[in-house]
Amino acid sequence: MASPAQPAPRGGGKRKGKAQYLPAKRARRGDGAGPRQLEPGLQGVLITCNMNERKCVEEAYSLLGEYGDDLYGPEQFTDQDQQRSGSEGEDDDAEAALKREVGDIKASAEMRLRRFQSVESGANNVVFIRTLGIEPEKLVHHILQDMHTTKKKKSRVILRMLPVSGTCKAFLEDMKKYAETFLEPWFKAPNKGTFQIVYKARNNSHVNREEVIKELAGIVGSLNSENKVDLTNPQYTVVVEIIKAVCCLSVVKDYVLFRKYNLQEVAKSTPDPRPPDPKQAAQGNGEEAKSEAGDRSNQNDPAEGKNDQQVPENSEEQGQAKPMSETQVADKGEAKPELASQVTEGSESNEKDLL
């Protein structure tokens, strides 16, 4: 039995396939305007925010542009229209026209390489702004210094702003090889200073935190034996930020003073981060304990005035004894040499000490 004939498609021709469209983002990645994602070999600024990345990028452009112009002057651009009009009447042959067209394409690509350009960081709530022709650590320090002095809040969604002076592959051997030359300007003799190492990894599980800290501390010590660990108020802080397979490195100053480079905290009226005097701390804690004990005794038994006077005296003595023991240990500095040995030897306690 013959099968029924298949109905012919409408229109009398072959059925057309679905049109294939390339996503807009992928189509623009090869336009010659520089890298679109974080990769080794870049310099820039690593910025953390709270859920609103688009607003964070806008604030970053405004803030970096304002202080970038202040330090390095306005960004300069070349006028392509003048270049083209001046070269049109020279040669009309095909070879000259082709060279002129290639030059125009290169010039347009160079113009798109702006001083600040946002690239994909590879982590949520993290924005990376690639920089060109500037020193990221100098620019970010200038921003924080001004905000710390004026106490003017200039951002709403930006939390921390960390300069990234260099990037490499996030593998231990690559990091060691890169750090040997990267850390020389700050720590190689005759340069020296106290330091600490701050480590953070995002979307990465193959790098061991303790191994990285141990190796970097060893490199700093090998560059100059006078480089010492200081976890209270160091001269330099080695910042290690790992995102996926990229390691971002920087060496910053005033890390404690500028509240871990947090723009929201720097803009607040904060006290001096230096450790308090043991006598003042003990006296202050004694007065607080005295007032707290007096309030509690008044609430429990307001009729007995004698007991109200005796309880604060005992609490004051207890409040004085505790702060003295804590501040004396911190002030004597007996733990500093021990901490230095823990960092270089890779002890288990260095994970908490270097945060």
CSV table of C-alpha atoms in Angstrom, one decimal:
chain,number,residue,atom,x,y,z
A,1,MET,CA,0.0,0.0,0.0
A,2,ALA,CA,1.5,3.3,-1.0
A,3,SER,CA,2.1,5.9,1.7
A,4,PRO,CA,0.2,9.1,1.4
A,5,ALA,CA,2.0,11.9,-0.3
A,6,GLN,CA,3.6,14.5,2.0
A,7,PRO,CA,2.2,18.0,1.7
A,8,ALA,CA,4.5,20.4,0.0
A,9,PRO,CA,5.8,23.3,2.1
A,10,ARG,CA,4.1,26.6,1.6
A,11,GLY,CA,5.8,28.9,-0.7
A,12,GLY,CA,6.9,26.2,-3.1
A,13,GLY,CA,10.6,26.2,-2.0
A,14,LYS,CA,12.8,24.6,0.7
A,15,ARG,CA,12.1,25.3,4.3
A,16,LYS,CA,14.4,28.1,5.5
A,17,GLY,CA,16.5,27.4,8.6
A,18,LYS,CA,16.4,29.6,11.6
A,19,ALA,CA,18.6,32.7,11.4
A,20,GLN,CA,21.7,32.5,13.6
A,21,TYR,CA,22.6,35.7,15.5
A,22,LEU,CA,25.7,36.3,17.5
A,23,PRO,CA,25.1,37.7,20.9
A,24,ALA,CA,26.0,41.4,21.1
A,25,LYS,CA,28.6,41.0,23.9
A,26,ARG,CA,30.5,38.3,22.1
A,27,ALA,CA,30.5,40.3,18.9
A,28,ARG,CA,32.2,43.3,20.6
A,29,ARG,CA,35.0,41.4,22.3
A,30,GLY,CA,37.2,41.3,19.2
A,31,ASP,CA,36.9,45.0,18.4
A,32,GLY,CA,40.4,45.8,19.5
A,33,ALA,CA,39.5,47.8,22.6
A,34,GLY,CA,41.6,45.8,25.0
A,35,PRO,CA,40.7,42.8,27.2
A,36,ARG,CA,37.2,42.4,28.4
A,37,GLN,CA,37.9,40.3,31.5
A,38,LEU,CA,40.5,40.1,34.2
A,39,GLU,CA,43.7,38.3,33.0
A,40,PRO,CA,47.4,38.2,33.8
A,41,GLY,CA,49.4,41.3,32.9
A,42,LEU,CA,46.8,43.9,33.8
A,43,GLN,CA,47.0,46.8,36.3
A,44,GLY,CA,44.0,48.5,37.8
A,45,VAL,CA,41.7,48.9,40.8
A,46,LEU,CA,39.8,46.1,42.5
A,47,ILE,CA,36.5,47.4,44.0
A,48,THR,CA,34.0,45.6,46.2
A,49,CYS,CA,30.4,46.6,46.4
A,50,ASN,CA,27.1,45.5,47.8
A,51,MET,CA,24.8,43.9,45.1
A,52,ASN,CA,24.7,47.0,42.8
A,53,GLU,CA,27.6,46.5,40.4
A,54,ARG,CA,26.3,48.8,37.7
A,55,LYS,CA,26.1,51.7,40.1
A,56,CYS,CA,29.5,50.7,41.5
A,57,VAL,CA,31.0,51.1,38.0
A,58,GLU,CA,29.5,54.5,37.6
A,59,GLU,CA,30.8,55.7,41.0
A,60,ALA,CA,34.2,54.2,40.2
A,61,TYR,CA,34.5,56.1,36.9
A,62,SER,CA,33.4,59.3,38.5
A,63,LEU,CA,35.8,59.0,41.5
A,64,LEU,CA,38.8,57.7,39.6
A,65,GLY,CA,38.3,60.3,36.8
A,66,GLU,CA,38.1,63.2,39.3
A,67,TYR,CA,41.3,62.3,41.2
A,68,GLY,CA,43.0,61.0,38.1
A,69,ASP,CA,42.7,64.4,36.5
A,70,ASP,CA,43.9,66.0,39.7
A,71,LEU,CA,47.1,63.9,39.7
A,72,TYR,CA,47.8,63.3,36.0
A,73,GLY,CA,45.9,66.0,34.2
A,74,PRO,CA,42.9,65.7,31.9
A,75,GLU,CA,42.9,62.7,29.6
A,76,GLN,CA,44.2,63.5,26.1
A,77,PHE,CA,42.6,62.3,22.8
A,78,THR,CA,43.7,62.7,19.2
A,79,ASP,CA,41.4,64.2,16.6
A,80,GLN,CA,40.9,61.6,13.9
A,81,ASP,CA,39.0,63.9,11.6
A,82,GLN,CA,42.0,66.2,11.3
A,83,GLN,CA,44.4,63.3,10.6
A,84,ARG,CA,42.1,61.9,7.9
A,85,SER,CA,41.6,65.3,6.1
A,86,GLY,CA,45.3,66.0,6.1
A,87,SER,CA,46.2,62.6,4.4
A,88,GLU,CA,43.4,62.4,1.8
A,89,GLY,CA,45.1,64.5,-0.8
A,90,GLU,CA,48.5,62.9,-0.7
A,91,ASP,CA,48.3,59.7,-2.7
A,92,ASP,CA,45.3,58.2,-4.5
A,93,ASP,CA,46.7,54.8,-5.3
A,94,ALA,CA,45.2,51.6,-3.8
A,95,GLU,CA,48.3,50.8,-1.7
A,96,ALA,CA,48.3,54.2,0.0
A,97,ALA,CA,44.6,54.0,0.6
A,98,LEU,CA,45.0,50.6,2.2
A,99,LYS,CA,47.8,51.8,4.5
A,100,ARG,CA,45.7,54.8,5.5
A,101,GLU,CA,42.7,52.7,6.3
A,102,VAL,CA,44.8,50.3,8.5
A,103,GLY,CA,46.3,53.3,10.3
A,104,ASP,CA,42.8,54.7,11.0
A,105,ILE,CA,41.7,51.3,12.4
A,106,LYS,CA,44.7,51.3,14.8
A,107,ALA,CA,44.2,54.8,15.8
A,108,SER,CA,40.5,54.2,16.6
A,109,ALA,CA,41.5,51.1,18.7
A,110,GLU,CA,44.0,53.2,20.6
A,111,MET,CA,41.4,55.9,21.3
A,112,ARG,CA,39.1,53.3,22.8
A,113,LEU,CA,41.8,52.3,25.3
A,114,ARG,CA,40.7,54.8,27.9
A,115,ARG,CA,42.6,55.6,31.1
A,116,PHE,CA,39.9,53.6,33.0
A,117,GLN,CA,38.0,50.7,31.6
A,118,SER,CA,35.8,48.2,33.4
A,119,VAL,CA,36.4,44.6,32.7
A,120,GLU,CA,34.7,41.4,34.0
A,121,SER,CA,36.2,40.4,37.3
A,122,GLY,CA,34.9,36.9,37.5
A,123,ALA,CA,33.2,37.3,41.0
A,124,ASN,CA,30.0,38.6,42.2
A,125,ASN,CA,30.0,42.1,43.9
A,126,VAL,CA,33.5,42.7,42.6
A,127,VAL,CA,34.4,45.2,39.9
A,128,PHE,CA,37.8,45.5,38.3
A,129,ILE,CA,38.7,48.8,36.6
A,130,ARG,CA,41.7,48.5,34.3
A,131,THR,CA,44.1,51.4,34.3
A,132,LEU,CA,46.4,52.7,31.6
A,133,GLY,CA,49.4,55.1,32.0
A,134,ILE,CA,49.0,55.7,35.8
A,135,GLU,CA,50.1,54.2,39.1
A,136,PRO,CA,47.1,52.5,40.8
A,137,GLU,CA,48.6,52.5,44.3
A,138,LYS,CA,49.4,56.2,44.1
A,139,LEU,CA,45.9,57.1,42.8
A,140,VAL,CA,44.0,55.1,45.4
A,141,HIS,CA,46.2,56.3,48.2
A,142,HIS,CA,45.5,59.9,47.1
A,143,ILE,CA,41.7,59.3,47.1
A,144,LEU,CA,41.8,57.8,50.6
A,145,GLN,CA,44.1,60.4,51.9
A,146,ASP,CA,41.7,63.2,50.8
A,147,MET,CA,38.6,61.4,52.2
A,148,HIS,CA,40.4,60.7,55.5
A,149,THR,CA,41.3,64.4,55.8
A,150,THR,CA,38.0,66.0,54.7
A,151,LYS,CA,35.7,63.3,56.0
A,152,LYS,CA,33.5,63.7,52.9
A,153,LYS,CA,31.6,60.7,51.7
A,154,LYS,CA,31.8,60.4,48.0
A,155,SER,CA,30.4,57.0,47.3
A,156,ARG,CA,27.2,55.1,48.2
A,157,VAL,CA,27.8,51.5,47.0
A,158,ILE,CA,31.6,51.2,46.8
A,159,LEU,CA,33.0,49.5,49.9
A,160,ARG,CA,36.7,48.8,49.4
A,161,MET,CA,39.0,50.1,46.7
A,162,LEU,CA,42.3,48.1,46.4
A,163,PRO,CA,45.0,49.0,43.9
A,164,VAL,CA,46.3,46.2,41.8
A,165,SER,CA,49.9,46.8,40.7
A,166,GLY,CA,50.4,43.5,39.0
A,167,THR,CA,48.6,40.3,38.1
A,168,CYS,CA,49.8,36.7,37.3
A,169,LYS,CA,48.4,33.2,37.1
A,170,ALA,CA,47.0,31.9,40.4
A,171,PHE,CA,49.3,28.9,40.8
A,172,LEU,CA,51.9,28.8,43.5
A,173,GLU,CA,55.0,28.5,41.2
A,174,ASP,CA,53.8,31.3,39.0
A,175,MET,CA,53.1,33.5,42.0
A,176,LYS,CA,56.5,32.8,43.6
A,177,LYS,CA,58.3,33.6,40.3
A,178,TYR,CA,56.3,36.8,39.8
A,179,ALA,CA,56.6,38.0,43.4
A,180,GLU,CA,60.5,37.7,43.4
A,181,THR,CA,60.7,40.7,41.1
A,182,PHE,CA,57.4,42.4,41.9
A,183,LEU,CA,58.3,43.0,45.6
A,184,GLU,CA,61.8,44.3,45.0
A,185,PRO,CA,60.9,48.1,44.8
A,186,TRP,CA,59.7,48.0,48.4
A,187,PHE,CA,61.7,45.3,50.2
A,188,LYS,CA,65.0,44.7,48.4
A,189,ALA,CA,68.1,46.2,50.1
A,190,PRO,CA,68.7,49.0,50.8
A,191,ASN,CA,64.9,49.4,51.0
A,192,LYS,CA,63.3,47.8,54.1
A,193,GLY,CA,60.2,48.0,56.2
A,194,THR,CA,57.7,46.2,58.5
A,195,PHE,CA,55.0,44.3,56.7
A,196,GLN,CA,52.0,42.1,56.9
A,197,ILE,CA,50.3,39.9,54.3
A,198,VAL,CA,46.5,40.0,53.6
A,199,TYR,CA,45.0,37.1,51.6
A,200,LYS,CA,41.6,36.7,50.0
A,201,ALA,CA,40.5,34.1,47.4
A,202,ARG,CA,37.2,34.1,45.4
A,203,ASN,CA,36.0,31.3,43.2
A,204,ASN,CA,39.2,29.4,43.7
A,205,SER,CA,39.9,26.2,45.7
A,206,HIS,CA,43.2,24.9,44.4
A,207,VAL,CA,45.5,27.5,46.1
A,208,ASN,CA,46.4,26.9,49.8
A,209,ARG,CA,46.3,30.1,51.9
A,210,GLU,CA,49.0,29.1,54.3
A,211,GLU,CA,51.4,28.1,51.6
A,212,VAL,CA,51.0,31.4,49.7
A,213,ILE,CA,51.6,33.4,52.9
A,214,LYS,CA,54.6,31.3,53.8
A,215,GLU,CA,56.2,31.6,50.4
A,216,LEU,CA,55.6,35.4,50.1
A,217,ALA,CA,56.9,36.0,53.6
A,218,GLY,CA,60.0,34.0,52.8
A,219,ILE,CA,60.6,36.1,49.6
A,220,VAL,CA,60.3,39.3,51.5
A,221,GLY,CA,62.7,38.1,54.1
A,222,SER,CA,65.2,36.9,51.5
A,223,LEU,CA,65.2,40.4,49.8
A,224,ASN,CA,66.4,42.0,53.0
A,225,SER,CA,66.9,40.4,56.4
A,226,GLU,CA,65.8,43.6,58.2
A,227,ASN,CA,62.2,43.3,56.9
A,228,LYS,CA,60.2,42.4,59.9
A,229,VAL,CA,56.6,41.3,60.5
A,230,ASP,CA,54.3,43.8,62.2
A,231,LEU,CA,50.6,42.9,62.5
A,232,THR,CA,49.7,46.0,64.5
A,233,ASN,CA,50.7,49.0,62.3
A,234,PRO,CA,53.0,47.9,59.5
A,235,GLN,CA,54.6,50.2,57.0
A,236,TYR,CA,53.6,48.0,54.1
A,237,THR,CA,50.7,45.6,53.5
A,238,VAL,CA,51.1,43.0,50.8
A,239,VAL,CA,47.6,42.5,49.4
A,240,VAL,CA,46.9,39.1,47.7
A,241,GLU,CA,43.5,38.9,45.9
A,242,ILE,CA,42.8,35.7,44.0
A,243,ILE,CA,39.8,35.5,41.6
A,244,LYS,CA,39.5,32.2,39.7
A,245,ALA,CA,42.8,31.7,38.0
A,246,VAL,CA,44.2,35.2,38.4
A,247,CYS,CA,46.3,36.5,41.3
A,248,CYS,CA,46.2,40.3,41.9
A,249,LEU,CA,49.1,41.7,43.9
A,250,SER,CA,49.8,45.1,45.4
A,251,VAL,CA,51.8,46.7,48.2
A,252,VAL,CA,50.0,49.5,50.0
A,253,LYS,CA,50.7,52.0,52.8
A,254,ASP,CA,48.5,53.1,55.7
A,255,TYR,CA,46.3,50.0,55.5
A,256,VAL,CA,45.3,50.3,59.1
A,257,LEU,CA,44.9,54.0,59.1
A,258,PHE,CA,42.6,53.9,56.1
A,259,ARG,CA,40.5,51.1,57.6
A,260,LYS,CA,41.6,48.3,55.2
A,261,TYR,CA,41.0,50.8,52.3
A,262,ASN,CA,37.3,50.9,53.0
A,263,LEU,CA,35.8,54.1,51.7
A,264,GLN,CA,32.7,54.0,53.9
A,265,GLU,CA,34.8,53.7,57.1
A,266,VAL,CA,37.4,56.2,56.1
A,267,ALA,CA,34.8,58.9,55.6
A,268,LYS,CA,33.5,58.5,59.2
A,269,SER,CA,35.0,60.4,62.1
A,270,THR,CA,37.0,57.6,63.5
A,271,PRO,CA,39.5,57.7,66.4
A,272,ASP,CA,43.2,57.3,66.0
A,273,PRO,CA,43.9,53.6,65.2
A,274,ARG,CA,47.0,53.6,67.4
A,275,PRO,CA,46.9,51.3,70.4
A,276,PRO,CA,45.6,53.1,73.5
A,277,ASP,CA,47.7,53.8,76.6
A,278,PRO,CA,47.4,50.9,79.2
A,279,LYS,CA,46.8,53.3,82.1
A,280,GLN,CA,44.1,55.2,80.2
A,281,ALA,CA,42.5,52.0,79.0
A,282,ALA,CA,42.5,50.6,82.6
A,283,GLN,CA,41.0,53.7,84.0
A,284,GLY,CA,38.4,54.0,81.4
A,285,ASN,CA,37.3,50.4,81.7
A,286,GLY,CA,37.1,50.8,85.5
A,287,GLU,CA,34.8,53.8,85.2
A,288,GLU,CA,32.6,51.9,82.7
A,289,ALA,CA,32.4,49.0,85.0
A,290,LYS,CA,31.6,51.3,87.9
A,291,SER,CA,28.8,53.0,86.1
A,292,GLU,CA,27.3,49.7,84.9
A,293,ALA,CA,27.4,48.2,88.3
A,294,GLY,CA,25.8,51.3,89.8
A,295,ASP,CA,23.0,51.2,87.3
A,296,ARG,CA,22.3,47.5,87.9
A,297,SER,CA,22.3,47.9,91.7
A,298,ASN,CA,20.0,50.9,91.5
A,299,GLN,CA,17.5,48.9,89.4
A,300,ASN,CA,17.6,45.8,91.7
A,301,ASP,CA,17.6,47.4,95.1
A,302,PRO,CA,17.0,51.2,95.1
A,303,ALA,CA,16.3,51.3,98.9
A,304,GLU,CA,19.8,50.2,100.1
A,305,GLY,CA,22.2,53.1,99.4
A,306,LYS,CA,25.2,51.5,101.2
A,307,ASN,CA,25.2,48.4,99.0
A,308,ASP,CA,25.0,50.7,96.0
A,309,GLN,CA,28.2,52.3,97.0
A,310,GLN,CA,30.1,49.1,97.8
A,311,VAL,CA,29.3,47.2,94.6
A,312,PRO,CA,30.9,49.7,92.2
A,313,GLU,CA,34.2,49.7,94.2
A,314,ASN,CA,34.6,45.9,93.7
A,315,SER,CA,33.6,46.1,90.1
A,316,GLU,CA,36.1,49.0,89.6
A,317,GLU,CA,38.9,46.8,91.0
A,318,GLN,CA,37.9,44.0,88.7
A,319,GLY,CA,37.6,46.3,85.7
A,320,GLN,CA,41.1,47.6,86.4
A,321,ALA,CA,42.7,44.2,86.7
A,322,LYS,CA,41.5,42.8,83.4
A,323,PRO,CA,42.4,45.6,81.0
A,324,MET,CA,45.9,45.9,82.6
A,325,SER,CA,46.7,42.3,81.9
A,326,GLU,CA,45.5,42.6,78.3
A,327,THR,CA,47.1,45.9,77.4
A,328,GLN,CA,50.4,45.0,79.1
A,329,VAL,CA,50.8,41.9,77.0
A,330,ALA,CA,50.0,43.8,73.8
A,331,ASP,CA,52.2,46.8,74.8
A,332,LYS,CA,55.3,44.8,75.7
A,333,GLY,CA,55.5,43.4,72.2
A,334,GLU,CA,56.7,39.9,73.4
A,335,ALA,CA,54.7,38.2,70.8
A,336,LYS,CA,56.2,40.0,67.8
A,337,PRO,CA,59.3,37.9,67.3
A,338,GLU,CA,57.2,34.8,67.8
A,339,LEU,CA,54.8,36.0,65.1
A,340,ALA,CA,57.6,36.6,62.7
A,341,SER,CA,58.8,33.0,63.2
A,342,GLN,CA,55.3,31.7,62.7
A,343,VAL,CA,55.0,33.5,59.4
A,344,THR,CA,58.3,32.3,58.0
A,345,GLU,CA,58.0,28.8,59.3
A,346,GLY,CA,54.4,28.3,58.2
A,347,SER,CA,52.8,27.6,61.6
A,348,GLU,CA,49.2,26.9,61.9
A,349,SER,CA,48.5,30.2,63.7
A,350,ASN,CA,49.5,32.4,60.8
A,351,GLU,CA,46.2,32.0,59.2
A,352,LYS,CA,44.5,34.0,61.9
A,353,ASP,CA,47.3,36.4,62.6
A,354,LEU,CA,47.6,37.8,59.0
A,355,LEU,CA,44.0,38.6,58.4
